[in-house]
Short mmCIF file of C-alpha atoms in Angstrom, two decimals:
data_model
loop_
_atom_site.label_atom_id
_atom_site.label_comp_id
_atom_site.label_asym_id
_atom_site.label_seq_id
_atom_site.Cartn_x
_atom_site.Cartn_y
_atom_site.Cartn_z
CA MET A 90 -20.03 -39.31 42.86
CA ASN A 91 -19.19 -42.57 41.12
CA HIS A 92 -17.73 -42.64 37.64
CA SER A 93 -17.42 -45.64 35.41
CA ARG A 94 -13.94 -46.02 33.84
CA SER A 95 -14.60 -49.41 32.25
CA ARG A 96 -13.55 -49.89 28.60
CA ARG A 97 -14.52 -53.55 28.34
CA ASN A 98 -17.98 -53.00 26.87
CA PRO A 99 -18.07 -49.98 24.58
CA THR A 100 -21.70 -50.64 23.56
CA ARG A 101 -23.11 -50.37 27.05
CA GLU A 102 -25.38 -47.53 28.04
CA PRO A 103 -23.41 -44.53 29.37
CA ASP A 104 -23.16 -44.03 33.09
CA PHE A 105 -23.92 -40.57 34.40
CA PRO A 106 -22.86 -39.23 37.80
CA THR A 107 -25.93 -38.30 39.79
CA ALA A 108 -26.79 -36.76 43.10
CA LYS A 109 -29.33 -38.36 45.44
CA PRO A 110 -32.90 -37.44 44.69
CA PRO A 111 -34.59 -35.13 47.18
CA SER A 112 -36.56 -36.77 49.99
CA PRO A 113 -40.36 -36.39 49.83
CA GLY A 114 -40.38 -34.26 52.94
CA GLY A 115 -37.51 -32.03 51.96
CA SER A 116 -37.88 -28.32 51.47
CA SER A 117 -37.26 -26.60 48.17
CA GLY A 118 -35.81 -23.59 49.91
CA GLY A 119 -32.32 -25.12 50.17
CA GLY A 120 -32.09 -26.29 53.81
CA ALA A 121 -29.61 -28.79 55.17
CA GLY A 122 -31.65 -31.73 53.98
CA ALA A 123 -32.18 -30.29 50.51
CA ALA A 124 -30.67 -32.00 47.53
CA MET A 125 -30.95 -31.75 43.79
CA ARG A 126 -30.49 -34.11 40.90
CA LEU A 127 -27.58 -33.22 38.60
CA ILE A 128 -26.81 -35.31 35.54
CA VAL A 129 -23.50 -34.73 33.81
CA PRO A 130 -22.76 -36.79 30.66
CA LEU A 131 -19.13 -37.68 31.17
CA GLN A 132 -18.83 -41.00 29.40
CA GLY A 133 -16.79 -39.60 26.49
CA VAL A 134 -14.60 -37.48 28.75
CA VAL A 135 -13.96 -40.18 31.31
CA GLN A 136 -12.97 -42.71 28.68
CA GLY A 137 -10.67 -40.24 26.90
CA ARG A 138 -7.16 -39.16 27.76
CA GLY A 139 -8.12 -36.98 30.68
CA GLY A 140 -7.74 -39.65 33.32
CA LEU A 141 -8.53 -38.69 36.90
CA ILE A 142 -8.55 -34.92 36.38
CA LEU A 143 -11.02 -34.81 33.51
CA GLY A 144 -13.04 -37.69 34.85
CA SER A 145 -13.36 -36.68 38.53
CA VAL A 146 -12.03 -33.29 39.55
CA ILE A 147 -13.61 -31.17 36.81
CA PRO A 148 -17.13 -32.68 37.12
CA ALA A 149 -16.99 -32.30 40.91
CA ALA A 150 -15.94 -28.67 40.60
CA LEU A 151 -18.74 -27.97 38.16
CA TYR A 152 -21.23 -29.57 40.52
CA TYR A 153 -20.19 -27.50 43.56
CA PHE A 154 -20.02 -24.24 41.60
CA PHE A 155 -23.52 -24.88 40.34
CA GLN A 156 -24.74 -25.49 43.93
CA LEU A 157 -23.11 -22.22 45.02
CA TYR A 158 -24.82 -20.37 42.19
CA LEU A 159 -28.24 -21.73 43.21
CA LYS A 160 -27.73 -20.67 46.84
CA ARG A 161 -26.86 -17.13 45.81
CA CYS A 162 -29.90 -16.91 43.59
CA ARG A 163 -32.16 -18.07 46.44
CA SER A 164 -30.64 -15.66 48.94
CA ALA A 165 -31.17 -12.62 46.69
CA LYS A 166 -34.83 -11.81 47.49
CA PRO A 167 -36.60 -9.08 45.49
CA ASN A 168 -37.09 -5.71 47.15
CA SER A 169 -40.67 -5.22 48.24
CA ASN A 170 -40.47 -1.43 47.74
CA PRO A 171 -38.69 -0.76 44.45
CA PRO A 172 -37.85 2.87 43.72
CA SER A 173 -40.22 4.65 41.40
CA PRO A 174 -38.82 5.26 37.92
CA SER A 175 -39.85 8.91 37.99
CA SER A 176 -37.78 9.76 41.07
CA SER A 177 -34.64 7.69 40.65
CA SER A 178 -34.08 6.83 36.97
CA ALA A 179 -32.11 10.01 36.32
CA GLN A 180 -30.00 9.46 39.44
CA LEU A 181 -29.32 5.82 38.47
CA ALA A 182 -28.29 6.82 34.96
CA GLU A 183 -26.00 9.51 36.28
CA LEU A 184 -24.53 7.11 38.83
CA SER A 185 -23.84 4.56 36.11
CA ARG A 186 -22.11 7.05 33.88
CA SER A 187 -20.04 8.66 36.64
CA SER A 188 -19.07 5.26 37.98
CA SER A 189 -17.95 4.19 34.55
CA ARG A 190 -15.86 7.31 34.12
CA SER A 191 -14.26 6.93 37.52
CA ASN A 192 -13.38 3.32 36.78
CA LEU A 193 -11.75 4.30 33.51
CA SER A 194 -9.77 7.15 35.05
CA SER A 195 -8.58 4.99 37.95
CA ARG A 196 -6.99 2.49 35.59
CA GLY A 197 -4.37 4.98 34.53
CA SER A 198 -2.87 5.57 31.12
CA VAL A 199 -0.73 2.90 29.50
CA GLY A 200 0.98 5.37 27.17
CA PRO A 201 0.21 7.03 23.85
CA VAL A 202 -1.72 5.09 21.26
CA ARG A 203 0.59 3.45 18.76
CA VAL A 204 0.64 3.18 15.00
CA SER A 205 2.17 0.52 12.80
CA ALA A 206 5.89 0.09 12.29
CA ARG A 207 5.38 1.01 8.64
CA ALA A 208 3.79 4.33 9.60
CA ASN A 209 6.53 5.05 12.15
CA SER A 210 9.26 4.53 9.57
CA ILE A 211 7.55 6.90 7.13
CA ALA A 212 6.57 9.54 9.70
CA LYS A 213 10.14 10.16 10.82
CA PRO A 214 11.63 13.49 9.65
CA ASN A 215 13.33 13.13 6.30
CA ALA A 216 17.04 13.91 6.58
CA SER A 217 17.51 14.23 2.83
CA PRO A 218 18.94 17.66 1.87
CA TYR A 219 16.47 17.68 -1.00
CA TYR A 220 13.40 17.59 1.24
CA ILE A 221 14.99 19.88 3.82
CA GLY A 222 15.49 22.43 1.04
CA LEU A 223 11.91 22.06 -0.17
CA GLU A 224 10.62 22.64 3.35
CA ARG A 225 12.76 25.74 3.89
CA ALA A 226 11.72 27.18 0.54
CA SER A 227 8.04 26.70 1.37
CA GLU A 228 8.48 28.33 4.77
CA ASP A 229 10.45 31.34 3.46
CA PRO A 230 9.67 31.72 -0.26
CA TYR A 231 11.40 34.37 -2.32
CA ASP A 232 9.36 37.32 -3.58
CA ARG A 233 10.84 40.19 -5.52
CA PHE A 234 8.94 42.84 -3.55
CA ASP A 235 7.62 41.30 -0.34
CA ASN A 236 10.49 38.93 0.53
CA PRO A 237 13.61 39.68 -1.54
CA ASP A 238 15.81 37.82 0.97
CA GLY A 239 13.70 34.64 0.78
CA ILE A 240 14.74 31.30 -0.67
CA MET A 241 14.36 30.64 -4.38
CA GLN A 242 12.98 27.23 -5.29
CA LEU A 243 15.35 25.60 -7.77
CA GLY A 244 14.92 21.97 -6.74
CA LEU A 245 11.36 21.42 -7.96
CA SER A 246 10.55 20.82 -11.61
CA GLU A 247 7.44 22.97 -11.82
CA ASN A 248 6.74 25.19 -14.82
CA ARG A 249 4.87 28.26 -13.60
CA LEU A 250 5.63 30.32 -16.71
CA SER A 251 2.93 28.54 -18.70
CA LEU A 252 0.14 28.74 -16.12
CA ASP A 253 -1.42 31.74 -17.88
CA LEU A 254 -1.68 29.71 -21.10
CA ILE A 255 -3.31 26.84 -19.24
CA GLU A 256 -5.75 29.20 -17.56
CA THR A 257 -6.75 30.73 -20.89
CA TRP A 258 -7.32 27.32 -22.48
CA ILE A 259 -9.42 26.08 -19.57
CA LEU A 260 -11.63 29.19 -19.63
CA GLU A 261 -12.19 28.84 -23.37
CA ASN A 262 -12.90 25.10 -23.23
CA LEU A 263 -14.43 24.72 -19.78
CA GLU A 264 -17.92 23.69 -20.84
CA ARG A 265 -16.81 21.20 -23.49
CA SER A 266 -14.05 19.72 -21.32
CA MET A 267 -16.35 19.25 -18.33
CA ILE A 268 -19.77 18.26 -19.70
CA GLY A 269 -18.93 17.21 -23.24
CA GLY A 270 -19.94 18.48 -26.63
CA ALA A 271 -22.64 17.76 -29.16
CA ASP A 272 -21.21 14.33 -29.92
CA GLY A 273 -22.10 13.20 -26.40
CA ASN A 274 -18.97 11.06 -25.92
CA LEU A 275 -18.29 12.68 -22.56
CA ASN A 276 -20.85 14.09 -20.15
CA ILE A 277 -21.30 14.75 -16.46
CA SER A 278 -22.52 11.20 -15.77
CA GLY A 279 -19.26 9.92 -17.20
CA ILE A 280 -17.21 12.12 -14.87
CA ALA A 281 -19.11 12.23 -11.57
CA THR A 282 -19.96 8.52 -11.35
CA TYR A 283 -17.72 5.54 -10.58
CA GLN A 284 -15.24 4.71 -13.30
CA PRO A 285 -12.68 1.88 -13.75
CA LEU A 286 -9.83 2.03 -11.26
CA ASP A 287 -7.27 2.10 -14.06
CA GLY A 288 -8.88 5.12 -15.77
CA MET A 289 -11.56 5.99 -18.29
CA MET A 290 -11.01 4.58 -21.77
CA GLU A 291 -11.66 8.03 -23.28
CA MET A 292 -8.82 9.40 -21.17
CA LYS A 293 -6.56 6.48 -22.09
CA ILE A 294 -7.13 7.08 -25.79
CA ALA A 295 -6.32 10.77 -25.42
CA VAL A 296 -3.17 10.09 -23.36
CA ALA A 297 -1.97 7.37 -25.74
CA GLY A 298 -2.34 9.75 -28.68
CA PHE A 299 -0.47 12.49 -26.83
CA MET A 300 2.35 10.10 -25.89
CA SER A 301 2.70 9.10 -29.55
CA GLN A 302 2.90 12.77 -30.50
CA VAL A 303 5.51 13.56 -27.82
CA MET A 304 7.71 10.48 -28.23
CA GLY A 305 7.81 10.41 -32.01
CA THR A 306 5.27 9.64 -34.70
CA THR A 307 6.92 6.26 -35.29
CA VAL A 308 5.76 5.03 -31.87
CA SER A 309 2.19 3.86 -31.43
CA PHE A 310 0.81 3.32 -27.92
CA ASP A 311 -2.05 0.91 -27.30
CA PRO A 312 -4.62 2.43 -24.88
CA SER A 313 -5.48 -1.04 -23.55
CA ARG A 314 -1.94 -1.35 -22.20
CA LEU A 315 -2.22 1.88 -20.18
CA VAL A 316 -2.97 2.15 -16.47
CA LEU A 317 -3.73 5.69 -15.31
CA THR A 318 -2.63 6.68 -11.80
CA SER A 319 -2.79 9.82 -9.67
CA GLY A 320 0.64 11.00 -10.79
CA ALA A 321 3.93 9.37 -11.73
CA THR A 322 4.82 8.70 -8.09
CA PRO A 323 2.01 6.12 -7.56
CA ALA A 324 2.86 4.66 -10.97
CA ILE A 325 6.44 3.91 -9.93
CA GLU A 326 5.36 2.61 -6.53
CA THR A 327 2.74 0.36 -8.13
CA LEU A 328 5.36 -1.11 -10.44
CA CYS A 329 7.61 -1.78 -7.45
CA PHE A 330 4.79 -3.74 -5.80
CA CYS A 331 4.23 -5.67 -9.02
CA LEU A 332 7.86 -6.48 -9.87
CA ALA A 333 9.64 -6.94 -6.53
CA ASP A 334 9.16 -8.36 -3.08
CA GLN A 335 10.22 -6.73 0.15
CA GLY A 336 14.02 -6.74 0.40
CA ASN A 337 14.56 -7.03 -3.38
CA ALA A 338 16.48 -4.28 -5.15
CA PHE A 339 16.58 -2.11 -8.27
CA LEU A 340 19.70 -0.76 -9.95
CA VAL A 341 19.55 3.03 -10.37
CA PRO A 342 22.20 5.03 -12.29
CA THR A 343 23.53 8.06 -10.42
CA PRO A 344 22.86 10.87 -9.98
CA TYR A 345 19.16 10.14 -9.66
CA TYR A 346 16.02 11.96 -8.57
CA PRO A 347 16.04 12.04 -4.72
CA GLY A 348 12.32 11.36 -4.63
CA PHE A 349 12.94 7.78 -5.76
CA ASP A 350 14.08 6.99 -2.21
CA ARG A 351 10.62 7.95 -1.03
CA ASP A 352 8.56 6.76 -3.99
CA MET A 353 10.11 3.31 -4.26
CA LYS A 354 11.31 2.35 -0.79
CA TRP A 355 9.05 3.61 1.98
CA ARG A 356 5.99 1.44 1.53
CA THR A 357 7.19 -1.31 -0.78
CA GLY A 358 10.29 -2.24 1.23
CA VAL A 359 12.50 -2.53 -1.87
CA GLU A 360 16.07 -1.25 -1.93
CA LEU A 361 17.87 0.99 -4.43
CA ILE A 362 21.42 0.13 -5.47
CA PRO A 363 23.27 3.10 -6.97
CA VAL A 364 25.11 2.47 -10.23
CA HIS A 365 27.93 5.01 -10.16
CA CYS A 366 28.43 6.99 -13.36
CA ARG A 367 31.51 9.19 -13.67
CA SER A 368 31.26 12.92 -14.27
CA SER A 369 34.36 12.69 -16.48
CA ASP A 370 32.22 10.64 -18.89
CA ASN A 371 29.33 13.09 -18.66
CA PHE A 372 27.54 10.58 -16.41
CA ALA A 373 27.11 8.15 -19.30
CA LEU A 374 25.61 4.79 -18.30
CA SER A 375 27.72 1.74 -19.12
CA VAL A 376 26.94 -1.96 -19.00
CA THR A 377 30.22 -2.48 -17.14
CA ALA A 378 28.99 -0.35 -14.24
CA LEU A 379 25.65 -2.16 -14.25
CA ASP A 380 27.30 -5.56 -14.19
CA GLN A 381 29.59 -4.55 -11.33
CA ALA A 382 26.69 -3.28 -9.21
CA PHE A 383 24.66 -6.40 -10.00
CA ASN A 384 27.45 -8.79 -8.97
CA GLN A 385 28.19 -6.89 -5.75
CA ALA A 386 24.51 -7.01 -4.79
CA ARG A 387 24.41 -10.75 -5.41
CA LYS A 388 27.46 -11.24 -3.18
CA ARG A 389 25.61 -9.40 -0.40
CA GLY A 390 22.67 -11.73 -0.82
CA GLN A 391 20.41 -9.13 -2.44
CA ARG A 392 18.15 -10.13 -5.27
CA VAL A 393 18.06 -7.56 -8.08
CA ARG A 394 14.69 -7.44 -9.81
CA GLY A 395 15.18 -4.60 -12.26
CA ILE A 396 16.81 -1.41 -13.54
CA LEU A 397 15.25 2.02 -13.17
CA ILE A 398 16.35 4.58 -15.75
CA SER A 399 15.24 8.18 -16.28
CA ASN A 400 15.23 9.13 -19.93
CA PRO A 401 15.72 12.08 -20.21
CA SER A 402 17.72 11.94 -17.01
CA ASN A 403 16.58 13.70 -13.87
CA PRO A 404 18.45 15.76 -12.66
CA ILE A 405 21.21 16.17 -15.28
CA GLY A 406 19.09 16.03 -18.46
CA ASN A 407 21.10 13.43 -20.38
CA MET A 408 19.27 11.34 -22.97
CA LEU A 409 20.04 7.70 -23.67
CA ASN A 410 20.85 6.92 -27.30
CA LYS A 411 19.71 3.83 -29.20
CA GLU A 412 22.95 1.91 -28.63
CA THR A 413 22.65 2.33 -24.87
CA LEU A 414 19.00 1.26 -24.90
CA TYR A 415 19.87 -1.86 -26.92
CA SER A 416 22.62 -2.68 -24.41
CA LEU A 417 20.21 -2.24 -21.50
CA LEU A 418 17.73 -4.64 -23.07
CA ASP A 419 20.46 -7.22 -23.67
CA PHE A 420 21.70 -6.86 -20.08
CA ALA A 421 18.16 -7.23 -18.66
CA ARG A 422 17.54 -10.34 -20.74
CA GLU A 423 20.88 -11.85 -19.67
CA LYS A 424 20.19 -11.25 -15.97
CA ASN A 425 16.45 -11.99 -16.32
CA ILE A 426 15.37 -8.72 -14.73
CA HIS A 427 12.93 -5.92 -15.58
CA ILE A 428 13.45 -2.39 -16.92
CA ILE A 429 11.44 0.62 -15.70
CA SER A 430 11.91 3.52 -18.08
CA ASP A 431 10.80 6.83 -16.55
CA GLU A 432 10.10 9.04 -19.59
CA ILE A 433 8.12 11.80 -17.91
CA PHE A 434 10.41 14.48 -19.43
CA ALA A 435 10.13 13.07 -22.99
CA GLY A 436 8.55 16.25 -24.38
CA SER A 437 10.67 18.70 -22.40
CA THR A 438 13.92 18.42 -24.35
CA TYR A 439 15.95 21.06 -26.13
CA GLY A 440 18.86 21.17 -28.52
CA SER A 441 19.57 19.02 -31.55
CA GLU A 442 19.79 15.69 -29.74
CA GLU A 443 16.83 13.45 -30.45
CA PHE A 444 14.89 11.67 -27.72
CA VAL A 445 14.42 7.92 -28.22
CA SER A 446 11.72 6.11 -26.26
CA MET A 447 12.16 2.56 -25.08
CA ALA A 448 8.88 1.84 -26.88
CA GLU A 449 10.53 2.69 -30.19
CA ILE A 450 13.31 0.17 -29.58
CA LEU A 451 10.77 -2.53 -28.74
CA GLU A 452 8.90 -1.93 -31.97
CA SER A 453 12.05 -2.05 -34.09
CA GLU A 454 13.49 -5.28 -32.71
CA ASP A 455 12.15 -8.60 -31.47
CA PHE A 456 12.90 -8.11 -27.77
CA ASP A 457 11.18 -9.66 -24.77
CA LYS A 458 8.58 -6.94 -24.23
CA ASP A 459 7.21 -8.45 -21.00
CA ARG A 460 10.19 -7.13 -19.02
CA VAL A 461 9.86 -3.45 -20.10
CA HIS A 462 7.57 -0.93 -18.38
CA ILE A 463 7.30 2.79 -19.21
CA ILE A 464 6.34 5.60 -16.83
CA TYR A 465 4.82 8.84 -18.08
CA GLY A 466 2.66 11.71 -16.82
CA LEU A 467 1.34 15.18 -17.55
CA SER A 468 3.15 16.99 -14.73
CA LYS A 469 6.16 18.10 -16.84
CA ASP A 470 5.28 18.24 -20.54
CA LEU A 471 1.89 19.89 -19.95
CA SER A 472 2.92 21.64 -16.70
CA LEU A 473 -0.03 20.12 -14.84
CA PRO A 474 1.42 18.54 -11.67
CA GLY A 475 -1.69 19.43 -9.70
CA PHE A 476 -3.92 17.46 -12.06
CA ARG A 477 -2.21 14.24 -10.88
CA VAL A 478 -2.13 12.21 -14.10
CA GLY A 479 0.40 9.38 -14.26
CA VAL A 480 0.76 6.49 -16.68
CA ILE A 481 2.00 2.90 -16.55
CA TYR A 482 2.55 1.44 -20.01
CA SER A 483 3.41 -2.25 -20.02
CA PHE A 484 3.25 -5.26 -22.33
CA ASN A 485 3.15 -7.64 -19.35
CA THR A 486 -0.42 -8.87 -18.86
CA SER A 487 0.24 -9.95 -15.25
CA VAL A 488 1.60 -6.51 -14.36
CA LEU A 489 -1.38 -4.81 -16.01
CA ALA A 490 -3.84 -7.06 -14.18
CA ALA A 491 -2.15 -6.44 -10.80
CA ALA A 492 -1.88 -2.69 -11.38
CA LYS A 493 -5.59 -2.48 -12.23
CA SER A 494 -6.66 -4.33 -9.07
#
């Protein structure tokens, strides 16, 4: 085979390597004197960077492999007596299947199928005493008559004393609550069909009105700023995705709800930095403690993106007064971070102390509302944890848009 490597005349007609044409007396069966014509356009390859290898070796190899392929095709003559389909098709199918199975089994197992690193980190047994206690209580629950030596569940905020009241209300209002009334504002087509991911507007209006009733008549909640979730846990996790990147951190006053370690960290990859509050001060939150935790995190190279507060506090029940809330807003503005205010226990208070919502502070003063986000739900105040109704209330349009997506 001859290849042209000339670059002197780029406008010339391309040269193609060719084999000698077959002689007139040659046989087409592929004897010793047989030959075939093979044209391989190599002008661009030969004149490129490939040099000798691309220009000579590869075309020659392609030529000989093609000759070998033609010889094999000629040598494979059709069988003059093919098996009848009626007698052998079942045997051939069975042979194909059994052969396939034997090939698979002979390869051996490479080990158990794997899941993602994220799933592995979550699937590991939880060593938290809180979750260990919940598991033991579910395995050996206390019963006055059947299991008096069982474990009493005191670590789960679940009001079972009001279930009879809820059952009575549902039975009396079942038809209207499920298929609507005479006004036609709510019917089965509005429940059983697809609805907005952030919740039905009718539900948002009802929840916003209830939140205003629970958190004080001076507070007005805008339904358009609500995002409904399947419980407060997804609400907090969604906010973590919206406000922080993996490796960022939130300041959390201690003691705090143990479930935050699961709700906020497992999937989002954010970290929680405890802000230590002293029992001698009745676990009161101070700006000094917040500032110390913030500065220590910055020295470690951690980026703090916000503060998470529970008001009323879970588990100790403390409520933050107006002065503390004002200080928190000033601190967040100074550090340019967010505030997540978990107010799911807002309607479950007792005593003479008055609950103050973060929303009330925002309405009374000209604060930067974009950095404040409120969590609420119906699990505590209405004793409906199984109904899975959570709320994100935010003034930040970017957070609302991301949470709705």
